[in-house]
XYZ file of C-alpha atoms in Angstrom:
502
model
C -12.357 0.640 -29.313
C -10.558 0.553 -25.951
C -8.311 3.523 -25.975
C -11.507 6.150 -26.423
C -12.655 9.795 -24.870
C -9.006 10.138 -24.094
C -8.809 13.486 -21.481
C -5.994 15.723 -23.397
C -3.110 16.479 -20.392
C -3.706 19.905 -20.647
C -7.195 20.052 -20.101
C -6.656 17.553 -17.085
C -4.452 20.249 -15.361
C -7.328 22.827 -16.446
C -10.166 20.442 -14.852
C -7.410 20.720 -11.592
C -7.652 24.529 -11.124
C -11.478 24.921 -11.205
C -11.802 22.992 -7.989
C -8.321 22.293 -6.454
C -6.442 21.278 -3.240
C -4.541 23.374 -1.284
C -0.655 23.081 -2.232
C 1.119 22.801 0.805
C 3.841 19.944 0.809
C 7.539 20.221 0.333
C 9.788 17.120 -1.162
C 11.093 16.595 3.283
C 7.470 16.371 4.053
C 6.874 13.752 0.462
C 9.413 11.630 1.431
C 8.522 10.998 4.619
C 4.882 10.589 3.223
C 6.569 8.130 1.162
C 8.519 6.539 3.740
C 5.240 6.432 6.062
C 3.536 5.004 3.381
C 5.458 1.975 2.760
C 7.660 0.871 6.080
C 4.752 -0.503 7.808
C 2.662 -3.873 8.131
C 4.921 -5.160 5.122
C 7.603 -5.826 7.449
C 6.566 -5.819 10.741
C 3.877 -8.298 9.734
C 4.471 -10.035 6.409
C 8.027 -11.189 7.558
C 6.930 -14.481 9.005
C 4.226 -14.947 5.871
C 7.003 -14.923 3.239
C 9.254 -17.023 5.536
C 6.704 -19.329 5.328
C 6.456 -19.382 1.866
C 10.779 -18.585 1.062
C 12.342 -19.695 3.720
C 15.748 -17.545 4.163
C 15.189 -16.435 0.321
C 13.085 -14.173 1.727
C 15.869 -11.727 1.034
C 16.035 -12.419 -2.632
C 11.760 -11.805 -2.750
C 12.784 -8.639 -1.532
C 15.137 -7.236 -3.867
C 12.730 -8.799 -7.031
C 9.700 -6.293 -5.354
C 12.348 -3.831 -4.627
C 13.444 -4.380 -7.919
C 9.772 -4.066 -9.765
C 9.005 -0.689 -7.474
C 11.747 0.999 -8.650
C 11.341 0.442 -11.997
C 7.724 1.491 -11.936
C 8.769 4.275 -9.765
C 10.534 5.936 -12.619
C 7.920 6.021 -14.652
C 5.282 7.540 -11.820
C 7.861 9.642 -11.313
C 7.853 10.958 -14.954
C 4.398 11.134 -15.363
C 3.975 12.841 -12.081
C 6.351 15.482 -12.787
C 4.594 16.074 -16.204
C 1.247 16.183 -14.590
C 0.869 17.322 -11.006
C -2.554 16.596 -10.058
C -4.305 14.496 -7.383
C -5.288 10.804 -9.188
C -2.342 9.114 -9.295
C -1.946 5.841 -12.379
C -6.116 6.385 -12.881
C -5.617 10.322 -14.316
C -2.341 9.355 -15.910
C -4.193 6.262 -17.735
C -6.992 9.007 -18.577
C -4.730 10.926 -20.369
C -2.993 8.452 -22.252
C -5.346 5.323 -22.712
C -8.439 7.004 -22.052
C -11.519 6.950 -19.823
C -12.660 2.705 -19.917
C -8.756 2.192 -18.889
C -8.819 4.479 -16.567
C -11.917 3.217 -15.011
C -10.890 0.010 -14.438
C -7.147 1.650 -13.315
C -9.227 3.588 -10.968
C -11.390 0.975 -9.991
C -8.291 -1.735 -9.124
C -6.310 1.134 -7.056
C -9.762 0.698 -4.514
C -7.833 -2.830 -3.802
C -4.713 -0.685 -3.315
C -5.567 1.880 -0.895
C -8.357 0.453 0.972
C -8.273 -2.728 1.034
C -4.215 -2.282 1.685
C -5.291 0.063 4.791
C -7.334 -2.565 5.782
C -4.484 -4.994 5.706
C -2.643 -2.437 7.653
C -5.131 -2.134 10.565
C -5.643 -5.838 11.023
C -1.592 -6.034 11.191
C -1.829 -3.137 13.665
C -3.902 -4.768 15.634
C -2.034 -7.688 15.902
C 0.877 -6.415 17.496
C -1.450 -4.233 19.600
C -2.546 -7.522 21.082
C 0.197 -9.215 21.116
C 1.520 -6.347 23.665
C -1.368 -6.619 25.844
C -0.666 -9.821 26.170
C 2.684 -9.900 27.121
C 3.159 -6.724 29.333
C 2.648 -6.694 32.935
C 2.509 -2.154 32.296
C 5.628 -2.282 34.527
C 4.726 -4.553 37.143
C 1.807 -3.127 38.079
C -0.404 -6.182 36.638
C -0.139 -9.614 36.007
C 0.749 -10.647 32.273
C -2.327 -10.983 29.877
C -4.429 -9.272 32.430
C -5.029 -6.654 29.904
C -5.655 -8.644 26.719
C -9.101 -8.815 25.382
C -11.537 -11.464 24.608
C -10.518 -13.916 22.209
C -13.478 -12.707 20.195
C -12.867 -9.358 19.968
C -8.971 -9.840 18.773
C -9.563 -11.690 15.645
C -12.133 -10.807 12.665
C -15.276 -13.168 11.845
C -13.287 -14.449 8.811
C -9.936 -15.391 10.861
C -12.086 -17.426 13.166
C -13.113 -15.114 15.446
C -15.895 -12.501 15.725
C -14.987 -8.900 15.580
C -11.133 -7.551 15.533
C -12.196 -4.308 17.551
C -8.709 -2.650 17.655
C -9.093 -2.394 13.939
C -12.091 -1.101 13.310
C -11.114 1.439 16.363
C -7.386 2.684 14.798
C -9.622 2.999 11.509
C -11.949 5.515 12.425
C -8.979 6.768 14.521
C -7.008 7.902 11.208
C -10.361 8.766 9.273
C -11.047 11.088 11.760
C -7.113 12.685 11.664
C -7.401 12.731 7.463
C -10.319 15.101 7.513
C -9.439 17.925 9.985
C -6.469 18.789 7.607
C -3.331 17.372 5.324
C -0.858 19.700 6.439
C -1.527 18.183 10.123
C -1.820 15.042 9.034
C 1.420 15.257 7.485
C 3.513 16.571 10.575
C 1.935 13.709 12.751
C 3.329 11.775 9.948
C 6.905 13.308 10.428
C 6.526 12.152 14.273
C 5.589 8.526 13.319
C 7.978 7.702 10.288
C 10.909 8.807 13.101
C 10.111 5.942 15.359
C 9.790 3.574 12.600
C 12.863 4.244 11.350
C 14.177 3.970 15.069
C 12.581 1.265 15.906
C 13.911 -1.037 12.462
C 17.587 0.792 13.233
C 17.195 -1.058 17.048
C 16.713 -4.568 15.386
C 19.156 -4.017 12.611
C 21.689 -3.218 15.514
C 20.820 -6.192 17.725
C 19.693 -8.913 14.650
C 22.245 -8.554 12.305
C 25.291 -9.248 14.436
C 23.580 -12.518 15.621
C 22.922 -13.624 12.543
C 24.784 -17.020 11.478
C 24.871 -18.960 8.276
C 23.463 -21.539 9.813
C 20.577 -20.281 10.151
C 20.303 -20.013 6.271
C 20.419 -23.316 5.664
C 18.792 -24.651 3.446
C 18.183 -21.310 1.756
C 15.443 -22.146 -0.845
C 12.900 -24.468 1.106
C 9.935 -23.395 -0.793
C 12.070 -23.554 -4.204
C 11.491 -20.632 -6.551
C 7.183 -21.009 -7.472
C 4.650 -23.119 -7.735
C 2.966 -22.920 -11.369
C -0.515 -21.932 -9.287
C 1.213 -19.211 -8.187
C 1.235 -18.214 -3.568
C 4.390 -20.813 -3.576
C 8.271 -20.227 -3.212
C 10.236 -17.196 -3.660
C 8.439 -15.450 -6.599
C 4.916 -16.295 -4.278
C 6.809 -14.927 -1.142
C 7.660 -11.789 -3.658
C 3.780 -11.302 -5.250
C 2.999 -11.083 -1.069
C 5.759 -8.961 0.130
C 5.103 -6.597 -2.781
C 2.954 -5.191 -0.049
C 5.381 -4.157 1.963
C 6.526 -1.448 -1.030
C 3.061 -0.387 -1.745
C 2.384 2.782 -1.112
C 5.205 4.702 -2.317
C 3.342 5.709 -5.243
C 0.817 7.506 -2.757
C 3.250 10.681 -3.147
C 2.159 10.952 -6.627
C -1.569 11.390 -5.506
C -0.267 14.403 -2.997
C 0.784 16.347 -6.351
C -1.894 18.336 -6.331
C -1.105 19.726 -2.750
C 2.523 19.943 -3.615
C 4.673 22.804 -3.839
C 7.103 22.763 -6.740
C 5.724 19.551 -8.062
C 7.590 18.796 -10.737
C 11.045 19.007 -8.530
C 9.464 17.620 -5.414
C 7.704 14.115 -6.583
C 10.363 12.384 -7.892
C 12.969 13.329 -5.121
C 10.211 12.216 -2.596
C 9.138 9.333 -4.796
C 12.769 8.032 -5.827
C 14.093 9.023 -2.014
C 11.335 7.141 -0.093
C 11.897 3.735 -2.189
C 15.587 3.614 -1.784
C 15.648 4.395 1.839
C 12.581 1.578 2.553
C 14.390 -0.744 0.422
C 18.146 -0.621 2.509
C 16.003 -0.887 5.907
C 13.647 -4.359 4.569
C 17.287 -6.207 3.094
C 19.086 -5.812 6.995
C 15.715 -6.471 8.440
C 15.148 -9.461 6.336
C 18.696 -11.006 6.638
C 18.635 -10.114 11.164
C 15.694 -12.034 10.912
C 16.212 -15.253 9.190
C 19.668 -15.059 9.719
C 19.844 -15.020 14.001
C 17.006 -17.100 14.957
C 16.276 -19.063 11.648
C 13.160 -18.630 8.853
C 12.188 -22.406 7.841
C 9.190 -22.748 7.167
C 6.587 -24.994 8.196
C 6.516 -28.189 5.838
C 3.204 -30.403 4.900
C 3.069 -34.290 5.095
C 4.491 -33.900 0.998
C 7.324 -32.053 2.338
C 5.771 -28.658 0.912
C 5.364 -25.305 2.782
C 2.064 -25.168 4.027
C 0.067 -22.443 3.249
C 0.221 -19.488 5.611
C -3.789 -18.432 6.851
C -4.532 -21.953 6.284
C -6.005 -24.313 9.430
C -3.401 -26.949 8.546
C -0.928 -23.774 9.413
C -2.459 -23.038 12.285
C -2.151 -26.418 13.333
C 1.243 -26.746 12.949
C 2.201 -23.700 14.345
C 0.421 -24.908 17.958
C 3.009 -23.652 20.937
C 5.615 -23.236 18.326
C 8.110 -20.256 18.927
C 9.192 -20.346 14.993
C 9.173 -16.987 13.412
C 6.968 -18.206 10.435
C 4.203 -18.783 13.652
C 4.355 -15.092 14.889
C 1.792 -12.552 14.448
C 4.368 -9.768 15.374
C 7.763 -11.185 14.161
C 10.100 -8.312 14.725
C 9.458 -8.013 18.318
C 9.487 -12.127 18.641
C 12.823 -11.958 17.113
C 14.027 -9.720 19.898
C 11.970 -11.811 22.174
C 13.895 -14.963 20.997
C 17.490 -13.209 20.971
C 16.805 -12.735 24.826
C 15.598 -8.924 24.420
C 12.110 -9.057 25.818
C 11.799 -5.768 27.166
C 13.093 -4.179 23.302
C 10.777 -6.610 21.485
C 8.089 -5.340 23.416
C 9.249 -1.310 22.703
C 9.510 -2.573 19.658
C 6.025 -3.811 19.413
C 5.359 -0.171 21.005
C 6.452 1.937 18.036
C 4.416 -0.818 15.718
C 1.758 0.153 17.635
C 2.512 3.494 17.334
C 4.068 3.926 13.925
C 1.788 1.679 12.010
C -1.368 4.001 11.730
C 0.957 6.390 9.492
C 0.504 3.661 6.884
C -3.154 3.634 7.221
C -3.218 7.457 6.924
C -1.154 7.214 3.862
C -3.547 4.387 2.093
C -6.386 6.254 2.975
C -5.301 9.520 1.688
C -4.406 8.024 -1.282
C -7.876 6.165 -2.003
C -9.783 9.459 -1.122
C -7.570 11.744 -3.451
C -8.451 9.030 -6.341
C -12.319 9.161 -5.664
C -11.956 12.511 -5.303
C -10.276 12.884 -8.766
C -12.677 10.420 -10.297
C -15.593 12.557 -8.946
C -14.201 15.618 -10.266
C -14.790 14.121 -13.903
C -18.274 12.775 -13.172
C -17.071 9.065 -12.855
C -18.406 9.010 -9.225
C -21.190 11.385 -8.257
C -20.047 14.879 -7.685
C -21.047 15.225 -3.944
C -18.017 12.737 -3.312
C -15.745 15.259 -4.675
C -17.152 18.440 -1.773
C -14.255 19.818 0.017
C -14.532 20.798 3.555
C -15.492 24.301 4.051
C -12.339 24.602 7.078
C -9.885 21.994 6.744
C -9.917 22.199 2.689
C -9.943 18.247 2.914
C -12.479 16.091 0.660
C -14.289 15.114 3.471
C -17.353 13.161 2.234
C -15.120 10.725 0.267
C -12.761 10.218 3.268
C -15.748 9.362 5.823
C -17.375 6.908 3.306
C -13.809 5.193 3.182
C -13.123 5.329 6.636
C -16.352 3.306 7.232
C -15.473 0.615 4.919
C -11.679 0.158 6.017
C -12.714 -0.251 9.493
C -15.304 -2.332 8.959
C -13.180 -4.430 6.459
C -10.651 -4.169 9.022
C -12.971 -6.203 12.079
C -13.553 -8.939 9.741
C -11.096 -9.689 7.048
C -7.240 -11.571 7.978
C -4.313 -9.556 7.135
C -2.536 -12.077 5.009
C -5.504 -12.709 2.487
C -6.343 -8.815 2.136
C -2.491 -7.699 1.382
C -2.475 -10.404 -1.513
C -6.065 -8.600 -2.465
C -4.216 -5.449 -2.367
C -1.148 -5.902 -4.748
C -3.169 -7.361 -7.543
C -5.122 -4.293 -7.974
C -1.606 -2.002 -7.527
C 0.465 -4.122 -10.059
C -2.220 -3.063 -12.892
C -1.862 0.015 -12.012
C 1.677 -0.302 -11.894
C 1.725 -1.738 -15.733
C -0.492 0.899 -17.165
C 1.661 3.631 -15.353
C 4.908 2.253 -17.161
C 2.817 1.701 -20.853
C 1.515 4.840 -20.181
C 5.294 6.829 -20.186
C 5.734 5.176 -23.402
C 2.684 5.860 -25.051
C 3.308 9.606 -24.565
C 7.197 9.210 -25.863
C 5.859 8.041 -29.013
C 2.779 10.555 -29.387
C 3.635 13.567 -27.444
C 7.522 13.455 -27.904
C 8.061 17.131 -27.453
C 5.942 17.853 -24.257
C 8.153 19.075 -21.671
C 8.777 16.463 -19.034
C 10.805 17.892 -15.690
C 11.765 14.578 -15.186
C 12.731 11.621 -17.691
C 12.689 7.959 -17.087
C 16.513 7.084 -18.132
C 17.060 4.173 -20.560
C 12.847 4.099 -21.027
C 12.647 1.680 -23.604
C 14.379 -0.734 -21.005
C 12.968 0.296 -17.667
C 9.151 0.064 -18.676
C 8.930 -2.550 -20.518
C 10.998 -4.422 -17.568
C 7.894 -2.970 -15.122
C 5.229 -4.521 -17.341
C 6.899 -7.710 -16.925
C 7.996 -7.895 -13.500
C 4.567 -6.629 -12.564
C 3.033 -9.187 -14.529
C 5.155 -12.200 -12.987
C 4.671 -10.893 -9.946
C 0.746 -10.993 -10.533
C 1.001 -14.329 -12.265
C 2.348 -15.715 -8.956
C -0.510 -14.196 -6.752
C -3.019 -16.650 -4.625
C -5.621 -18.373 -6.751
C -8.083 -16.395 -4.445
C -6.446 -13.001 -5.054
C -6.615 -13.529 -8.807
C -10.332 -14.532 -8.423
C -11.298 -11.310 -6.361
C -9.315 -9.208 -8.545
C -11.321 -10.935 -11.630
C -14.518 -10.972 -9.889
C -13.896 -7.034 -8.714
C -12.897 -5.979 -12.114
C -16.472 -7.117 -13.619
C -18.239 -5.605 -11.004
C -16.073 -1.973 -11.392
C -17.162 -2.395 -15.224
C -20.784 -2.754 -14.522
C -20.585 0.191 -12.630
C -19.032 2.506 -15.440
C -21.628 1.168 -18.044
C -24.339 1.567 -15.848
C -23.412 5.604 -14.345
C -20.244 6.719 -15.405
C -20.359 5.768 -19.000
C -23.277 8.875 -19.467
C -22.414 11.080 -16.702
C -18.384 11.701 -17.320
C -17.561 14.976 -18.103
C -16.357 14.258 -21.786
C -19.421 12.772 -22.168
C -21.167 15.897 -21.550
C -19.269 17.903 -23.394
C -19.202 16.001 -26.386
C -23.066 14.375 -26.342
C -21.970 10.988 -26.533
């Protein structure tokens, strides 16, 4: 039987008190969690990658991910609200589906966080080195005097040896996530401002170049290949990344005050704003300096990571080409010294997403821990800064490592498979409880639920369908492994297994 040693809600939030966080953000402080959480590598870096695959429909990939987050994002919301721990879709699934589901929920949101903060600090280091090698640090040296070895800029895996910008912005935000959330959080506040800034500054310069020309023709790629990585629904499975990560502020509910009024405002609030920002991104982009993508012998997009890509993109100034596309835009539109601010408060800005991703995989270890999943030494909280410290250093070590090795492209696809599962489970999860827990008091209700969830489950579920073949086959291959795991420790050592003998 799958849906066995189901963990009853209440004694979930009992199992929270006897070793708890300390509750300490308000819904300003979530949303901008949120917001730090999701504007980030997504569109700074996967811009040209779903050109490549969309062309100008782009856009449209963005409202159908848009589209899929918000409807999931009702139902975190709902569950959040109901149960205000740390553990995000794994201890919702725990309480609903029970503990094999929300193993392998638990296990897939590992592709989520880290591998999506390793996506994150390969992006970040891209425009890092795309800066040092087009500044001259006001005049004082000669351009690319700075920029590092050729080895050092790319991972083993991208063709080169060891991305050590990475690896160092990893251990960077490791280091910030232990010595406290609350600080965390307000370096957060700092960072999400010149994002926000930064977009606002293209908007205002892209958008009013932008010419319909430039659209043309507007579905290049068509709408999907029946593999899947093709056209606009591919271009939407990889730009699903750039909305992951809102659902981070439901793993923050433990350390929330006023829970079950803060998550959804900062939950709901975040998506929206992210969402306005990526649609007048999207159309500056493609619309003022063009988004075609690069076509194959058969007339087909290539595909982006790909050596025939790389080939084709050889001293080409086409946005699909770029490694930092926002700042080539505004180095194309004749704004050099704004694309390279702009590539500044990347630079900047970006390691609030890692911090977010990170803080999200720790809290769901941590959680996992906490019922003897995971052994319980993962779960020790920090005698000072109150922050799960063990956890956080063992996934600070594999996100920077990750990080030196792994190209971004590849590892964001990675990343959304294991999120839209948790996505689906969230949203069958809120109905679940309608029908068997009908009178438990829920501070905030998915509207029209019988139409919003089951809409989730299937946009999440085209959206996985039209994943890379390789993403699939990790996801697949990561799965099995996650389930050997659970027979082989957690299976005997949960806590309802203790308790009840089995």
């Amino acid at each position: 039987m799958v849906f066995w040693r189901v963990k009853p809600l209440d004694k979930i939030l009992e199992t929270a008190e006897k070793k708890s966080l300390k509750r300490q953000l308000g819904p300003i402080q979530l949303t901008l969690l949120g917001i730090g959480a999701v504007i980030g590598t997504g569109i700074f870096v996967l811009t040209a990658e779903a050109a490549q695959k969309a062309g100008p429909a782009m856009m449209v990939a963005f409202v159908i991910a848009a589209v899929v987050c918000g409807l999931a994002a009702f139902a975190y919301a709902e569950l959040a609200a109901m149960l205000p721990v740390s553990g995000s879709a794994y201890t919702y699934t725990y309480g609903v589906m029970g503990e094999l589901v929300a193993w392998v929920v638990g296990w897939a949101l590992v592709l989520e966080y880290a591998i999506g903060a390793t996506a994150v600090c390969v992006g970040w280091s891209g425009y890092m080195n795309g800066l040092l090698m087009h500044t001259d640090v006001f005049g004082l040296v000669q351009p690319g005097a700075l920029a590092l070895p050729e080895f050092l800029r790319t991972g083993y895996f991208s063709g080169g040896g060891f991305n050590l910008l990475a690896f160092l912005v990893g251990i960077l935000v490791t280091w910030l996530l232990v010595i406290g959330t609350s600080k965390s959080a307000r370096v957060n506040a700092v960072l999400v401002a010149i994002k926000i800034i930064a977009l606002t500054v293209f908007v205002a310069l892209a958008v009013p170049a932008a010419r319909s020309g430039n659209l043309e023709p507007f579905l290049p790629g068509g709408w999907g290949s029946p593999l899947g990585g093709a056209g606009v629904l591919g271009a939407a499975a990889s730009i699903f990344f750039a909305y992951v990560g809102f659902d981070a502020v439901s793993t923050a509910a433990e350390e929330t005050k006023n829970p079950n009024r803060n998550i959804p405002i900062g939950l709901i609030a975040s998506l929206v704003i992210c969402t306005v920002f990526y649609l007048l991104v999207g159309y500056g982009a493609a619309g003022s300096i063009g988004a075609q993508p690069m076509l194959g012998a058969n007339g087909v997009p290539l595909d982006p990571g790909t050596p025939q890509m790389a080939a084709a993109c050889q001293a080409s100034q086409a946005l699909v080409c770029s490694n930092e596309p926002l700042a080539h835009v505004m180095r194309m539109l004749g704004y050099p010294n704004i694309g390279n601010w702009i590539g500044v408060a990347a630079i900047i800005a970006l390691p609030s997403v890692i911090l977010m991703m990170m803080f999200g995989q720790t809290r769901i270890f941590f959680t996992m821990s906490r019922d003897g999943l995971l052994p319980e030494k993962l779960s020790n909280v920090h005698p000072r800064f109150f922050t799960p410290h063990v956890i956080t250093y063992l996934t600070g070590a594999v996100v920077s490592v990750c990080g030196a090795l792994f190209p971004v492209g590849k590892l964001a696809d990675t990343s959304n498979a294991g999120t839209l599962l948790a996505f689906a489970m969230v949203a069958i999860g809120v109905m679940i409880l309608r029908k068997q827990q009908p009178d438990r008091p829920r501070p905030f209700r998915a509207p029209l639920v019988w139409i919003v969830c089951p809409l989730a489950v299937a946009g999440c579920v085209l959206l996985f369908v039209n994943l890379s073949v390789i993403a699939k086959v990790v996801f697949l291959v990561w799965a099995a492994i996650g389930l050997v795991i659970y027979r082989l420790y957690g299976y005997r050592r949960s806590q309802l297994a203790t308790e009840s003998g089995t």
